[in-house]
Structure formats: C-alpha cells, structure tokens
PDB file of C-alpha atoms in Angstrom:
ATOM      1  CA  MET A   1     -26.772  99.066 149.196  1.00  0.00           C
ATOM      2  CA  ALA A   2     -23.970 100.674 148.583  1.00  0.00           C
ATOM      3  CA  GLY A   3     -22.378  98.240 150.985  1.00  0.00           C
ATOM      4  CA  GLY A   4     -23.726  95.920 148.813  1.00  0.00           C
ATOM      5  CA  ARG A   5     -21.819  97.195 145.833  1.00  0.00           C
ATOM      6  CA  ALA A   6     -19.244  98.161 148.327  1.00  0.00           C
ATOM      7  CA  ALA A   7     -18.268  94.552 149.034  1.00  0.00           C
ATOM      8  CA  ARG A   8     -18.752  93.418 145.082  1.00  0.00           C
ATOM      9  CA  GLU A   9     -15.487  92.772 143.313  1.00  0.00           C
ATOM     10  CA  PRO A  10     -15.581  95.835 140.774  1.00  0.00           C
ATOM     11  CA  ASN A  11     -17.039  94.942 137.376  1.00  0.00           C
ATOM     12  CA  GLY A  12     -15.285  98.147 135.574  1.00  0.00           C
ATOM     13  CA  SER A  13     -12.992  96.068 133.308  1.00  0.00           C
ATOM     14  CA  ALA A  14     -15.442  93.600 132.290  1.00  0.00           C
ATOM     15  CA  VAL A  15     -17.184  96.468 131.323  1.00  0.00           C
ATOM     16  CA  ALA A  16     -13.992  98.007 129.607  1.00  0.00           C
ATOM     17  CA  ALA A  17     -13.227  94.610 127.626  1.00  0.00           C
ATOM     18  CA  ALA A  18     -17.319  94.574 126.762  1.00  0.00           C
ATOM     19  CA  LEU A  19     -17.518  98.151 125.323  1.00  0.00           C
ATOM     20  CA  ALA A  20     -13.586  98.144 123.942  1.00  0.00           C
ATOM     21  CA  ALA A  21     -15.570  94.841 120.861  1.00  0.00           C
ATOM     22  CA  GLY A  22     -18.364  97.004 120.634  1.00  0.00           C
ATOM     23  CA  SER A  23     -15.716 100.402 119.722  1.00  0.00           C
ATOM     24  CA  GLY A  24     -13.356  97.768 118.182  1.00  0.00           C
ATOM     25  CA  LEU A  25     -16.062  97.462 115.471  1.00  0.00           C
ATOM     26  CA  LEU A  26     -17.748  99.917 114.879  1.00  0.00           C
ATOM     27  CA  VAL A  27     -14.555 101.518 113.638  1.00  0.00           C
ATOM     28  CA  LEU A  28     -13.926  98.490 111.626  1.00  0.00           C
ATOM     29  CA  GLY A  29     -17.469  99.614 110.570  1.00  0.00           C
ATOM     30  CA  VAL A  30     -17.024 103.106 109.927  1.00  0.00           C
ATOM     31  CA  VAL A  31     -13.243 102.028 108.392  1.00  0.00           C
ATOM     32  CA  VAL A  32     -15.221 100.216 105.935  1.00  0.00           C
ATOM     33  CA  VAL A  33     -18.049 102.855 104.634  1.00  0.00           C
ATOM     34  CA  ALA A  34     -15.506 105.415 104.628  1.00  0.00           C
ATOM     35  CA  CYS A  35     -13.466 103.056 102.487  1.00  0.00           C
ATOM     36  CA  GLU A  36     -16.351 102.793  99.604  1.00  0.00           C
ATOM     37  CA  LEU A  37     -17.549 106.081  99.105  1.00  0.00           C
ATOM     38  CA  SER A  38     -13.450 107.435  99.314  1.00  0.00           C
ATOM     39  CA  PRO A  39     -10.451 106.112  96.412  1.00  0.00           C
ATOM     40  CA  ALA A  40      -8.611 108.413  99.095  1.00  0.00           C
ATOM     41  CA  VAL A  41      -9.412 106.939 102.401  1.00  0.00           C
ATOM     42  CA  GLU A  42      -9.208 103.861 101.123  1.00  0.00           C
ATOM     43  CA  GLY A  43      -5.136 104.078  99.451  1.00  0.00           C
ATOM     44  CA  LEU A  44      -4.416 105.605 102.760  1.00  0.00           C
ATOM     45  CA  VAL A  45      -6.199 101.931 104.419  1.00  0.00           C
ATOM     46  CA  SER A  46      -3.864 100.163 101.822  1.00  0.00           C
ATOM     47  CA  ARG A  47      -0.897 101.906 102.605  1.00  0.00           C
ATOM     48  CA  VAL A  48      -1.755 101.012 105.576  1.00  0.00           C
ATOM     49  CA  GLY A  49      -1.600  97.247 104.757  1.00  0.00           C
ATOM     50  CA  GLU A  50       1.068  97.316 103.375  1.00  0.00           C
ATOM     51  CA  ALA A  51       3.328  98.461 105.752  1.00  0.00           C
ATOM     52  CA  SER A  52       2.346  96.129 108.595  1.00  0.00           C
ATOM     53  CA  VAL A  53       1.441  93.127 106.739  1.00  0.00           C
ATOM     54  CA  PRO A  54       3.570  90.420 105.637  1.00  0.00           C
ATOM     55  CA  GLY A  55       1.493  89.884 100.919  1.00  0.00           C
ATOM     56  CA  ALA A  56      -0.583  92.599 102.494  1.00  0.00           C
ATOM     57  CA  GLU A  57      -0.454  93.616  98.159  1.00  0.00           C
ATOM     58  CA  ARG A  58      -2.312  90.390  97.636  1.00  0.00           C
ATOM     59  CA  LEU A  59      -5.431  91.204 100.629  1.00  0.00           C
ATOM     60  CA  GLY A  60      -6.179  95.128  98.569  1.00  0.00           C
ATOM     61  CA  ALA A  61      -7.082  97.625 101.271  1.00  0.00           C
ATOM     62  CA  TYR A  62      -8.406  94.421 103.427  1.00  0.00           C
ATOM     63  CA  ALA A  63      -5.350  94.175 105.070  1.00  0.00           C
ATOM     64  CA  GLY A  64      -5.607  98.198 105.899  1.00  0.00           C
ATOM     65  CA  LYS A  65      -9.248  97.336 107.219  1.00  0.00           C
ATOM     66  CA  GLN A  66      -8.032  94.843 109.899  1.00  0.00           C
ATOM     67  CA  VAL A  67      -4.899  96.398 110.638  1.00  0.00           C
ATOM     68  CA  VAL A  68      -6.874  99.786 111.611  1.00  0.00           C
ATOM     69  CA  PHE A  69     -10.018  97.899 113.728  1.00  0.00           C
ATOM     70  CA  LEU A  70      -7.713  96.074 115.705  1.00  0.00           C
ATOM     71  CA  VAL A  71      -5.533  99.007 116.584  1.00  0.00           C
ATOM     72  CA  GLY A  72      -8.357 100.877 117.003  1.00  0.00           C
ATOM     73  CA  TRP A  73      -9.727  97.622 119.222  1.00  0.00           C
ATOM     74  CA  LEU A  74      -6.914  96.898 121.317  1.00  0.00           C
ATOM     75  CA  ALA A  75      -6.333 100.937 121.874  1.00  0.00           C
ATOM     76  CA  ALA A  76      -9.744 100.974 122.994  1.00  0.00           C
ATOM     77  CA  TRP A  77      -9.253  98.506 125.313  1.00  0.00           C
ATOM     78  CA  LEU A  78      -5.759  99.462 127.042  1.00  0.00           C
ATOM     79  CA  ALA A  79      -7.256 102.799 127.384  1.00  0.00           C
ATOM     80  CA  LEU A  80     -10.807 101.587 128.461  1.00  0.00           C
ATOM     81  CA  HIS A  81      -9.211  99.334 131.030  1.00  0.00           C
ATOM     82  CA  LEU A  82      -7.151 102.170 132.717  1.00  0.00           C
ATOM     83  CA  ALA A  83      -9.810 104.524 133.085  1.00  0.00           C
ATOM     84  CA  LEU A  84     -12.486 102.336 134.575  1.00  0.00           C
ATOM     85  CA  ARG A  85     -10.646  99.143 136.376  1.00  0.00           C
ATOM     86  CA  GLY A  86     -11.096  99.018 140.051  1.00  0.00           C
ATOM     87  CA  ARG A  87     -14.855 101.110 139.361  1.00  0.00           C
ATOM     88  CA  ASP A  88     -17.787  99.215 139.700  1.00  0.00           C
ATOM     89  CA  LEU A  89     -19.964 100.407 137.051  1.00  0.00           C
ATOM     90  CA  ARG A  90     -23.845  99.055 136.150  1.00  0.00           C
ATOM     91  CA  ALA A  91     -22.971  96.937 134.017  1.00  0.00           C
ATOM     92  CA  ARG A  92     -26.969  96.079 132.252  1.00  0.00           C
ATOM     93  CA  ARG A  93     -25.990 100.134 130.631  1.00  0.00           C
ATOM     94  CA  TRP A  94     -22.695  99.958 129.261  1.00  0.00           C
ATOM     95  CA  MET A  95     -22.938  96.504 127.522  1.00  0.00           C
ATOM     96  CA  GLY A  96     -26.012  97.884 125.838  1.00  0.00           C
ATOM     97  CA  LEU A  97     -23.695 100.760 124.713  1.00  0.00           C
ATOM     98  CA  ALA A  98     -21.087  97.925 124.032  1.00  0.00           C
ATOM     99  CA  PHE A  99     -24.100  95.750 121.892  1.00  0.00           C
ATOM    100  CA  ALA A 100     -25.588  99.320 120.074  1.00  0.00           C
ATOM    101  CA  MET A 101     -21.999  99.549 119.254  1.00  0.00           C
ATOM    102  CA  VAL A 102     -21.698  96.460 117.499  1.00  0.00           C
ATOM    103  CA  LEU A 103     -25.552  96.003 115.980  1.00  0.00           C
ATOM    104  CA  ALA A 104     -25.057  99.470 114.188  1.00  0.00           C
ATOM    105  CA  ALA A 105     -21.302  98.107 113.117  1.00  0.00           C
ATOM    106  CA  LEU A 106     -23.411  95.099 111.320  1.00  0.00           C
ATOM    107  CA  VAL A 107     -25.482  97.412 109.113  1.00  0.00           C
ATOM    108  CA  LEU A 108     -22.569  99.734 108.740  1.00  0.00           C
ATOM    109  CA  VAL A 109     -20.530  96.025 106.758  1.00  0.00           C
ATOM    110  CA  TRP A 110     -23.928  95.230 105.089  1.00  0.00           C
ATOM    111  CA  PRO A 111     -22.819  96.088 101.939  1.00  0.00           C
ATOM    112  CA  PRO A 112     -26.162  97.324 100.434  1.00  0.00           C
ATOM    113  CA  VAL A 113     -26.224 100.143 103.286  1.00  0.00           C
ATOM    114  CA  TRP A 114     -22.729 101.727 100.823  1.00  0.00           C
ATOM    115  CA  HIS A 115     -24.987 101.807  97.918  1.00  0.00           C
ATOM    116  CA  LEU A 116     -27.046 103.750 100.144  1.00  0.00           C
ATOM    117  CA  LEU A 117     -24.770 105.907 101.507  1.00  0.00           C
ATOM    118  CA  LYS A 118     -22.752 106.168  97.581  1.00  0.00           C
ATOM    119  CA  PRO A 119     -23.900 110.193  96.407  1.00  0.00           C
TER     120      PRO A 119
ATOM    121  CA  MET B   1     -27.782  77.236 157.686  1.00  0.00           C
ATOM    122  CA  ALA B   2     -29.202  77.909 153.828  1.00  0.00           C
ATOM    123  CA  THR B   3     -26.948  79.848 151.538  1.00  0.00           C
ATOM    124  CA  THR B   4     -26.483  80.701 147.775  1.00  0.00           C
ATOM    125  CA  PRO B   5     -24.239  77.907 145.733  1.00  0.00           C
ATOM    126  CA  THR B   6     -21.331  80.355 144.072  1.00  0.00           C
ATOM    127  CA  GLU B   7     -20.208  78.017 140.705  1.00  0.00           C
ATOM    128  CA  ASP B   8     -17.011  77.321 142.986  1.00  0.00           C
ATOM    129  CA  GLU B   9     -19.060  76.175 145.195  1.00  0.00           C
ATOM    130  CA  GLY B  10     -21.811  73.905 141.808  1.00  0.00           C
ATOM    131  CA  ASP B  11     -18.304  72.614 140.524  1.00  0.00           C
ATOM    132  CA  GLU B  12     -17.670  71.242 143.749  1.00  0.00           C
ATOM    133  CA  GLU B  13     -20.624  69.551 143.698  1.00  0.00           C
ATOM    134  CA  ASP B  14     -19.876  67.670 140.556  1.00  0.00           C
ATOM    135  CA  GLU B  15     -16.134  66.855 141.125  1.00  0.00           C
ATOM    136  CA  GLY B  16     -17.468  64.958 143.650  1.00  0.00           C
ATOM    137  CA  LEU B  17     -19.913  62.840 141.306  1.00  0.00           C
ATOM    138  CA  ALA B  18     -17.984  62.932 138.499  1.00  0.00           C
ATOM    139  CA  GLY B  19     -14.053  62.877 139.947  1.00  0.00           C
ATOM    140  CA  ARG B  20     -12.811  64.766 137.548  1.00  0.00           C
ATOM    141  CA  ALA B  21     -12.059  67.923 138.591  1.00  0.00           C
ATOM    142  CA  ASP B  22      -9.777  69.489 136.035  1.00  0.00           C
ATOM    143  CA  TRP B  23     -11.776  68.227 132.738  1.00  0.00           C
ATOM    144  CA  THR B  24     -14.166  69.832 131.073  1.00  0.00           C
ATOM    145  CA  LEU B  25     -15.984  69.182 128.023  1.00  0.00           C
ATOM    146  CA  ALA B  26     -13.030  70.954 125.970  1.00  0.00           C
ATOM    147  CA  TYR B  27     -10.733  68.468 126.785  1.00  0.00           C
ATOM    148  CA  ALA B  28     -13.365  65.388 125.707  1.00  0.00           C
ATOM    149  CA  LEU B  29     -13.764  67.404 122.068  1.00  0.00           C
ATOM    150  CA  ALA B  30      -9.967  67.521 121.460  1.00  0.00           C
ATOM    151  CA  ALA B  31      -9.347  64.374 121.715  1.00  0.00           C
ATOM    152  CA  ALA B  32     -12.210  63.103 119.698  1.00  0.00           C
ATOM    153  CA  VAL B  33     -11.488  65.759 116.944  1.00  0.00           C
ATOM    154  CA  GLY B  34      -7.691  63.758 117.263  1.00  0.00           C
ATOM    155  CA  VAL B  35      -8.496  60.276 117.440  1.00  0.00           C
ATOM    156  CA  VAL B  36     -11.180  61.134 114.216  1.00  0.00           C
ATOM    157  CA  SER B  37      -8.137  63.193 112.580  1.00  0.00           C
ATOM    158  CA  ILE B  38      -5.325  60.605 113.570  1.00  0.00           C
ATOM    159  CA  LEU B  39      -7.359  57.578 111.753  1.00  0.00           C
ATOM    160  CA  ALA B  40      -8.452  59.235 109.065  1.00  0.00           C
ATOM    161  CA  LEU B  41      -4.607  60.011 107.616  1.00  0.00           C
ATOM    162  CA  ALA B  42      -3.328  56.990 109.110  1.00  0.00           C
ATOM    163  CA  THR B  43      -6.657  54.416 107.071  1.00  0.00           C
ATOM    164  CA  ALA B  44      -7.861  56.798 104.543  1.00  0.00           C
ATOM    165  CA  PRO B  45      -6.763  58.226 101.248  1.00  0.00           C
ATOM    166  CA  VAL B  46      -7.606  62.096 103.157  1.00  0.00           C
ATOM    167  CA  ALA B  47      -5.217  63.536  99.716  1.00  0.00           C
ATOM    168  CA  ALA B  48      -7.833  62.820  97.208  1.00  0.00           C
ATOM    169  CA  LEU B  49     -10.308  64.989  99.394  1.00  0.00           C
ATOM    170  CA  LEU B  50      -8.060  67.814  98.741  1.00  0.00           C
ATOM    171  CA  GLY B  51      -8.038  68.331  95.716  1.00  0.00           C
ATOM    172  CA  GLU B  52      -6.052  69.397  92.653  1.00  0.00           C
ATOM    173  CA  SER B  53      -6.100  73.428  93.101  1.00  0.00           C
ATOM    174  CA  ARG B  54      -1.892  74.407  93.657  1.00  0.00           C
ATOM    175  CA  TYR B  55      -4.475  76.316  97.332  1.00  0.00           C
ATOM    176  CA  ALA B  56      -6.046  72.473  98.243  1.00  0.00           C
ATOM    177  CA  ILE B  57      -4.251  72.755 101.705  1.00  0.00           C
ATOM    178  CA  PRO B  58      -4.265  77.217 102.846  1.00  0.00           C
ATOM    179  CA  SER B  59      -8.168  75.737 101.947  1.00  0.00           C
ATOM    180  CA  ALA B  60      -8.292  72.413 103.690  1.00  0.00           C
ATOM    181  CA  LEU B  61      -6.126  74.386 106.914  1.00  0.00           C
ATOM    182  CA  HIS B  62      -8.463  77.482 106.142  1.00  0.00           C
ATOM    183  CA  GLY B  63     -11.877  74.663 106.421  1.00  0.00           C
ATOM    184  CA  VAL B  64     -10.508  72.493 109.289  1.00  0.00           C
ATOM    185  CA  ALA B  65     -10.008  75.439 111.015  1.00  0.00           C
ATOM    186  CA  ALA B  66     -13.259  77.241 110.455  1.00  0.00           C
ATOM    187  CA  SER B  67     -15.115  73.400 111.075  1.00  0.00           C
ATOM    188  CA  VAL B  68     -13.576  72.546 114.815  1.00  0.00           C
ATOM    189  CA  TYR B  69     -14.362  76.239 115.669  1.00  0.00           C
ATOM    190  CA  LEU B  70     -17.914  75.656 114.377  1.00  0.00           C
ATOM    191  CA  ILE B  71     -18.229  73.430 116.649  1.00  0.00           C
ATOM    192  CA  VAL B  72     -15.999  75.195 119.913  1.00  0.00           C
ATOM    193  CA  GLY B  73     -18.890  77.882 119.122  1.00  0.00           C
ATOM    194  CA  THR B  74     -21.500  75.652 119.070  1.00  0.00           C
ATOM    195  CA  VAL B  75     -21.107  73.435 122.388  1.00  0.00           C
ATOM    196  CA  SER B  76     -20.103  77.110 123.651  1.00  0.00           C
ATOM    197  CA  ALA B  77     -23.747  78.875 122.720  1.00  0.00           C
ATOM    198  CA  TYR B  78     -26.038  76.120 124.337  1.00  0.00           C
ATOM    199  CA  LEU B  79     -23.669  76.890 127.448  1.00  0.00           C
ATOM    200  CA  ALA B  80     -22.912  80.037 127.438  1.00  0.00           C
ATOM    201  CA  TRP B  81     -27.270  79.624 127.223  1.00  0.00           C
ATOM    202  CA  LEU B  82     -27.010  77.330 130.455  1.00  0.00           C
ATOM    203  CA  ILE B  83     -24.811  80.303 132.589  1.00  0.00           C
ATOM    204  CA  TYR B  84     -28.185  83.335 130.760  1.00  0.00           C
ATOM    205  CA  SER B  85     -30.402  80.895 132.777  1.00  0.00           C
ATOM    206  CA  GLY B  86     -28.823  80.758 135.887  1.00  0.00           C
ATOM    207  CA  ARG B  87     -27.096  77.207 135.180  1.00  0.00           C
ATOM    208  CA  LEU B  88     -23.894  78.115 137.191  1.00  0.00           C
ATOM    209  CA  ALA B  89     -22.225  74.902 137.154  1.00  0.00           C
ATOM    210  CA  ALA B  90     -21.076  74.896 133.388  1.00  0.00           C
ATOM    211  CA  TYR B  91     -18.902  78.150 134.259  1.00  0.00           C
ATOM    212  CA  ARG B  92     -16.189  76.036 133.678  1.00  0.00           C
ATOM    213  CA  ASP B  93     -16.490  74.742 131.418  1.00  0.00           C
ATOM    214  CA  LEU B  94     -17.418  77.951 129.697  1.00  0.00           C
ATOM    215  CA  ARG B  95     -14.896  79.327 130.844  1.00  0.00           C
ATOM    216  CA  VAL B  96     -12.333  76.951 128.800  1.00  0.00           C
ATOM    217  CA  LEU B  97     -14.343  77.069 125.327  1.00  0.00           C
ATOM    218  CA  ALA B  98     -14.518  80.336 126.225  1.00  0.00           C
ATOM    219  CA  ALA B  99     -10.743  80.733 124.914  1.00  0.00           C
ATOM    220  CA  LEU B 100     -10.421  77.903 122.456  1.00  0.00           C
ATOM    221  CA  ASN B 101     -13.722  80.502 120.413  1.00  0.00           C
ATOM    222  CA  ALA B 102     -11.085  82.903 120.259  1.00  0.00           C
ATOM    223  CA  PHE B 103      -7.884  81.424 119.439  1.00  0.00           C
ATOM    224  CA  PHE B 104      -9.970  78.715 116.917  1.00  0.00           C
ATOM    225  CA  SER B 105     -11.800  83.132 115.644  1.00  0.00           C
ATOM    226  CA  LEU B 106      -8.068  84.328 115.637  1.00  0.00           C
ATOM    227  CA  VAL B 107      -6.465  81.454 113.887  1.00  0.00           C
ATOM    228  CA  THR B 108      -9.243  80.651 111.431  1.00  0.00           C
ATOM    229  CA  ILE B 109      -9.645  84.633 109.871  1.00  0.00           C
ATOM    230  CA  LEU B 110      -5.751  84.300 109.131  1.00  0.00           C
ATOM    231  CA  LEU B 111      -6.307  81.084 107.718  1.00  0.00           C
ATOM    232  CA  GLY B 112      -9.123  83.591 105.414  1.00  0.00           C
ATOM    233  CA  ASN B 113      -6.444  86.242 104.954  1.00  0.00           C
ATOM    234  CA  TRP B 114      -3.540  83.057 103.589  1.00  0.00           C
ATOM    235  CA  ILE B 115      -7.297  81.533 101.480  1.00  0.00           C
ATOM    236  CA  TYR B 116      -8.851  85.368 100.420  1.00  0.00           C
ATOM    237  CA  ALA B 117      -5.289  86.528  98.150  1.00  0.00           C
ATOM    238  CA  TYR B 118      -5.646  82.781  96.076  1.00  0.00           C
ATOM    239  CA  TYR B 119      -9.208  84.558  96.417  1.00  0.00           C
ATOM    240  CA  ARG B 120      -8.696  87.578  94.510  1.00  0.00           C
ATOM    241  CA  GLU B 121      -5.890  86.091  92.142  1.00  0.00           C
ATOM    242  CA  SER B 122      -6.226  86.884  88.673  1.00  0.00           C
ATOM    243  CA  GLY B 123      -8.733  83.962  87.437  1.00  0.00           C
ATOM    244  CA  GLY B 124      -9.679  83.239  90.554  1.00  0.00           C
ATOM    245  CA  PRO B 125     -13.415  82.844  92.563  1.00  0.00           C
ATOM    246  CA  ARG B 126     -13.083  86.696  92.638  1.00  0.00           C
ATOM    247  CA  ALA B 127     -12.223  87.747  88.482  1.00  0.00           C
ATOM    248  CA  TYR B 128     -14.568  84.444  88.093  1.00  0.00           C
ATOM    249  CA  PHE B 129     -17.636  85.733  90.272  1.00  0.00           C
ATOM    250  CA  LEU B 130     -17.802  89.644  89.518  1.00  0.00           C
ATOM    251  CA  GLU B 131     -18.103  88.256  85.186  1.00  0.00           C
ATOM    252  CA  ALA B 132     -20.908  85.272  86.335  1.00  0.00           C
ATOM    253  CA  ASN B 133     -22.820  87.058  89.539  1.00  0.00           C
ATOM    254  CA  PRO B 134     -21.222  89.940  91.184  1.00  0.00           C
ATOM    255  CA  ALA B 135     -23.757  90.149  93.601  1.00  0.00           C
ATOM    256  CA  VAL B 136     -21.950  87.326  95.255  1.00  0.00           C
ATOM    257  CA  HIS B 137     -19.413  88.702  95.678  1.00  0.00           C
ATOM    258  CA  GLU B 138     -19.814  92.278  96.535  1.00  0.00           C
ATOM    259  CA  ILE B 139     -22.618  91.495  98.685  1.00  0.00           C
ATOM    260  CA  PHE B 140     -22.522  88.042 100.395  1.00  0.00           C
ATOM    261  CA  PHE B 141     -18.498  87.196  99.968  1.00  0.00           C
ATOM    262  CA  GLU B 142     -18.601  91.277 101.274  1.00  0.00           C
ATOM    263  CA  PHE B 143     -20.325  91.151 104.525  1.00  0.00           C
ATOM    264  CA  LYS B 144     -18.531  87.779 105.328  1.00  0.00           C
ATOM    265  CA  GLU B 145     -15.232  88.383 105.772  1.00  0.00           C
ATOM    266  CA  PHE B 146     -16.200  91.338 107.630  1.00  0.00           C
ATOM    267  CA  VAL B 147     -18.535  89.385 110.039  1.00  0.00           C
ATOM    268  CA  ALA B 148     -16.365  86.687 109.924  1.00  0.00           C
ATOM    269  CA  LEU B 149     -13.962  89.572 112.105  1.00  0.00           C
ATOM    270  CA  PHE B 150     -16.932  89.815 114.768  1.00  0.00           C
ATOM    271  CA  THR B 151     -16.468  86.597 115.971  1.00  0.00           C
ATOM    272  CA  LEU B 152     -13.108  87.726 117.747  1.00  0.00           C
ATOM    273  CA  PRO B 153     -13.108  90.570 119.745  1.00  0.00           C
ATOM    274  CA  LEU B 154     -16.639  89.279 120.768  1.00  0.00           C
ATOM    275  CA  SER B 155     -15.115  85.874 122.234  1.00  0.00           C
ATOM    276  CA  ALA B 156     -11.960  88.025 123.370  1.00  0.00           C
ATOM    277  CA  ALA B 157     -13.843  90.479 125.572  1.00  0.00           C
ATOM    278  CA  ALA B 158     -16.175  86.828 126.901  1.00  0.00           C
ATOM    279  CA  ALA B 159     -13.131  85.150 127.498  1.00  0.00           C
ATOM    280  CA  PHE B 160     -11.569  87.627 129.654  1.00  0.00           C
ATOM    281  CA  ILE B 161     -14.530  87.942 131.551  1.00  0.00           C
ATOM    282  CA  LEU B 162     -14.425  84.764 132.560  1.00  0.00           C
ATOM    283  CA  TRP B 163     -10.578  84.105 133.078  1.00  0.00           C
ATOM    284  CA  THR B 164     -10.080  87.545 135.274  1.00  0.00           C
ATOM    285  CA  ARG B 165     -13.852  87.667 137.549  1.00  0.00           C
ATOM    286  CA  ARG B 166     -12.062  86.002 140.334  1.00  0.00           C
ATOM    287  CA  ARG B 167     -15.626  84.916 142.266  1.00  0.00           C
ATOM    288  CA  GLY B 168     -16.858  84.330 139.170  1.00  0.00           C
ATOM    289  CA  LEU B 169     -20.861  85.247 137.790  1.00  0.00           C
ATOM    290  CA  ALA B 170     -22.587  83.838 140.609  1.00  0.00           C
ATOM    291  CA  GLY B 171     -23.942  87.469 142.315  1.00  0.00           C
ATOM    292  CA  GLU B 172     -23.150  89.120 139.292  1.00  0.00           C
ATOM    293  CA  ARG B 173     -26.839  89.180 137.240  1.00  0.00           C
ATOM    294  CA  GLU B 174     -25.868  91.631 134.534  1.00  0.00           C
ATOM    295  CA  LEU B 175     -22.466  90.832 133.276  1.00  0.00           C
ATOM    296  CA  ARG B 176     -23.541  86.880 133.189  1.00  0.00           C
ATOM    297  CA  GLU B 177     -26.163  88.306 130.969  1.00  0.00           C
ATOM    298  CA  GLY B 178     -23.407  90.429 128.636  1.00  0.00           C
ATOM    299  CA  VAL B 179     -21.294  87.581 128.693  1.00  0.00           C
ATOM    300  CA  ALA B 180     -23.646  84.572 127.715  1.00  0.00           C
ATOM    301  CA  ALA B 181     -24.920  87.221 124.970  1.00  0.00           C
ATOM    302  CA  MET B 182     -21.058  87.782 123.788  1.00  0.00           C
ATOM    303  CA  LEU B 183     -21.040  84.415 122.707  1.00  0.00           C
ATOM    304  CA  LEU B 184     -23.918  83.665 121.592  1.00  0.00           C
ATOM    305  CA  LEU B 185     -23.813  86.906 119.351  1.00  0.00           C
ATOM    306  CA  ALA B 186     -20.427  85.134 118.093  1.00  0.00           C
ATOM    307  CA  TRP B 187     -22.133  82.187 117.797  1.00  0.00           C
ATOM    308  CA  ALA B 188     -24.220  83.892 115.055  1.00  0.00           C
ATOM    309  CA  PHE B 189     -21.616  85.749 113.051  1.00  0.00           C
ATOM    310  CA  LEU B 190     -19.780  82.540 113.036  1.00  0.00           C
ATOM    311  CA  MET B 191     -23.100  80.865 112.004  1.00  0.00           C
ATOM    312  CA  LEU B 192     -23.000  83.609 109.434  1.00  0.00           C
ATOM    313  CA  ALA B 193     -19.379  83.696 108.473  1.00  0.00           C
ATOM    314  CA  PHE B 194     -19.086  79.660 107.743  1.00  0.00           C
ATOM    315  CA  GLY B 195     -22.612  79.047 105.563  1.00  0.00           C
ATOM    316  CA  LEU B 196     -21.528  81.697 103.168  1.00  0.00           C
ATOM    317  CA  GLY B 197     -18.606  80.408 103.057  1.00  0.00           C
ATOM    318  CA  ALA B 198     -19.282  76.947 102.433  1.00  0.00           C
ATOM    319  CA  ALA B 199     -22.274  78.489  99.642  1.00  0.00           C
ATOM    320  CA  ILE B 200     -19.220  80.485  98.513  1.00  0.00           C
ATOM    321  CA  THR B 201     -16.580  77.513  98.361  1.00  0.00           C
ATOM    322  CA  LYS B 202     -18.944  75.021  96.365  1.00  0.00           C
ATOM    323  CA  LEU B 203     -20.115  77.619  93.785  1.00  0.00           C
ATOM    324  CA  ARG B 204     -16.476  78.701  93.258  1.00  0.00           C
ATOM    325  CA  SER B 205     -13.341  77.039  95.522  1.00  0.00           C
ATOM    326  CA  VAL B 206     -10.356  78.483  95.280  1.00  0.00           C
TER     327      VAL B 206
END
C-alpha cells in the first residue's frame, strides 16, 4: 500500500491548484458581502481598484473586487503550491474542501443573501 | 501480458487509427470558427448586425468571445464527463481545451469589464433597469458579473493539473474526478453567465 503511494507521482501541486481556486472564490464572496454590508469597506475596495486598474473609476467597486479576488487567488495558489508540492495527499478530501469553498462563494455572491445579511 | 492502458497508450492507439498525432478537436474548432468568420466578413454586411450604438464594437467583441468560450466550454464539459467515467482516450483533447477554457474565460472577463463601463454610464442600461425594473440589475446582473468570474480559477486549475501530471491521470481516479468536476462546474457557471447576459442584452443593450 505504502509502496503504491510512494511510486505514484505526488499530487500536492494538483491539490494546491484546486484549493487555491476555492480559496480565491471564497475571498471574492467575502469581499462582495463585506462591500454590501459596509460602505467603508466598499470605499476601500474601490480605492484598491482605482490604484491598480486603468479606468477603474468607471467600474465602481467592481474593479477593486476583481483585484482582491485575483490577488487572493494567485497568492493562495503560490503559497499552497510551495507548501504542498512534493507531497502526496488524499485528493478526494482536499478537493471536496475546495468544492465546498466554491459552493460557499456561490451562496455569498447571490444578491438575495446580501439583503438577508443587511441589518 | 494484460496491462491497464494509460492515457498515452490510449492516444497511441488513436494515433494509429487517425494518423494525426498532434490533432485535437480544438484545432478543428478553431479552423471552423476561422473559416466561418472570414466567409461572413467577406460576403455579408456584418456591420449591419452590430447596430448603431457607439458601444457596438466592444459589446460585439464581448459577445463573440463569450460565444466561442461557450463552444469550447461545452465540448470540454463533454470530454470532462468522458474522463470522469474513465474513458481516457479524450485526455489529449481535454488538455488543449482546458487551456483554451482558461484563455477564453480571461478574455471574456476582460472584454466584459470594458462593456461594463458603458453599462454603468449615466443613461445606460443600469440606470434604465434601476428605474424600470430594479430586480434585473440588483439580482440578475449583479449575480452574473460575479458568477462569470468563477469560470477562471476553475478552468485554470483544471488546465494546470492536466498539463502538469506527467504520467497523466490513468491511476489517479480522485484527481481525475476532481478535474472533471472543475470543468463541469466552470461550464455550468459559464452557462449561467451567458444566459443571464443574453437575457439582459435582450431587455436593454448598451
């Protein structure tokens, strides 16, 4: 059993890619809800967008949300890749976690949920 | 001696039958789209289809990119199902198409940003919807703009895994199912975003 796992190509970098996708989308979901609940956060995210995307003032806070999502996703991918490459993990468990994060993100970007969360 | 075929062995068999080792469905699709585009541009008044809006070009580019992505994504989703169910001969096609998925996802999102600026302009569709039918903007458009982003990390992760597994996914059932699920999810999100985009454009275009 152990020999079989040892002979196999380590799957850590593949698991890292899946987990990073889930993490990045969860970051997107959280920042979207945070912007809806807090004008201060929305202003901050808008400024992030304006500082990093040409013409972002025409996109409102959307540009900043995209930047936060992209940075979150790619930073998570880099960190997870460095941490997990060379390791052989139980792919089903970790990919299940990645899909759970995608599902949570999907719930968070569904606008009726924002209205439910607003005080 | 009986052995379990790997993806590469499956491909070798296909190569022998087809004699086109480097061909994938993606190339055939690209050629078809190219030929149809050239014929249409050369023989039909395509400009008449763009409309008179000053945003006709960016909205047409966004629509074309999304349509090409829809074709690539749909074929990928079918191949992902084949991979999921253990029919590994589709591996090479899927590898190319997964990379194209990520590429067209990125291009469509970037072009979507371009057109979104016009959507938000004073007197644009956003203002119209907020006055005439707020739910279209507040629910459907807001959801569409975010769900479209879901396609990028999922298709990029799937492409990364398919391109970096040197030995393929023949003995990696869990990874294989994970990659297939990522591509199928990306396709589902693409369909959602495409459908909502088409509906919103039908109600009020830029």
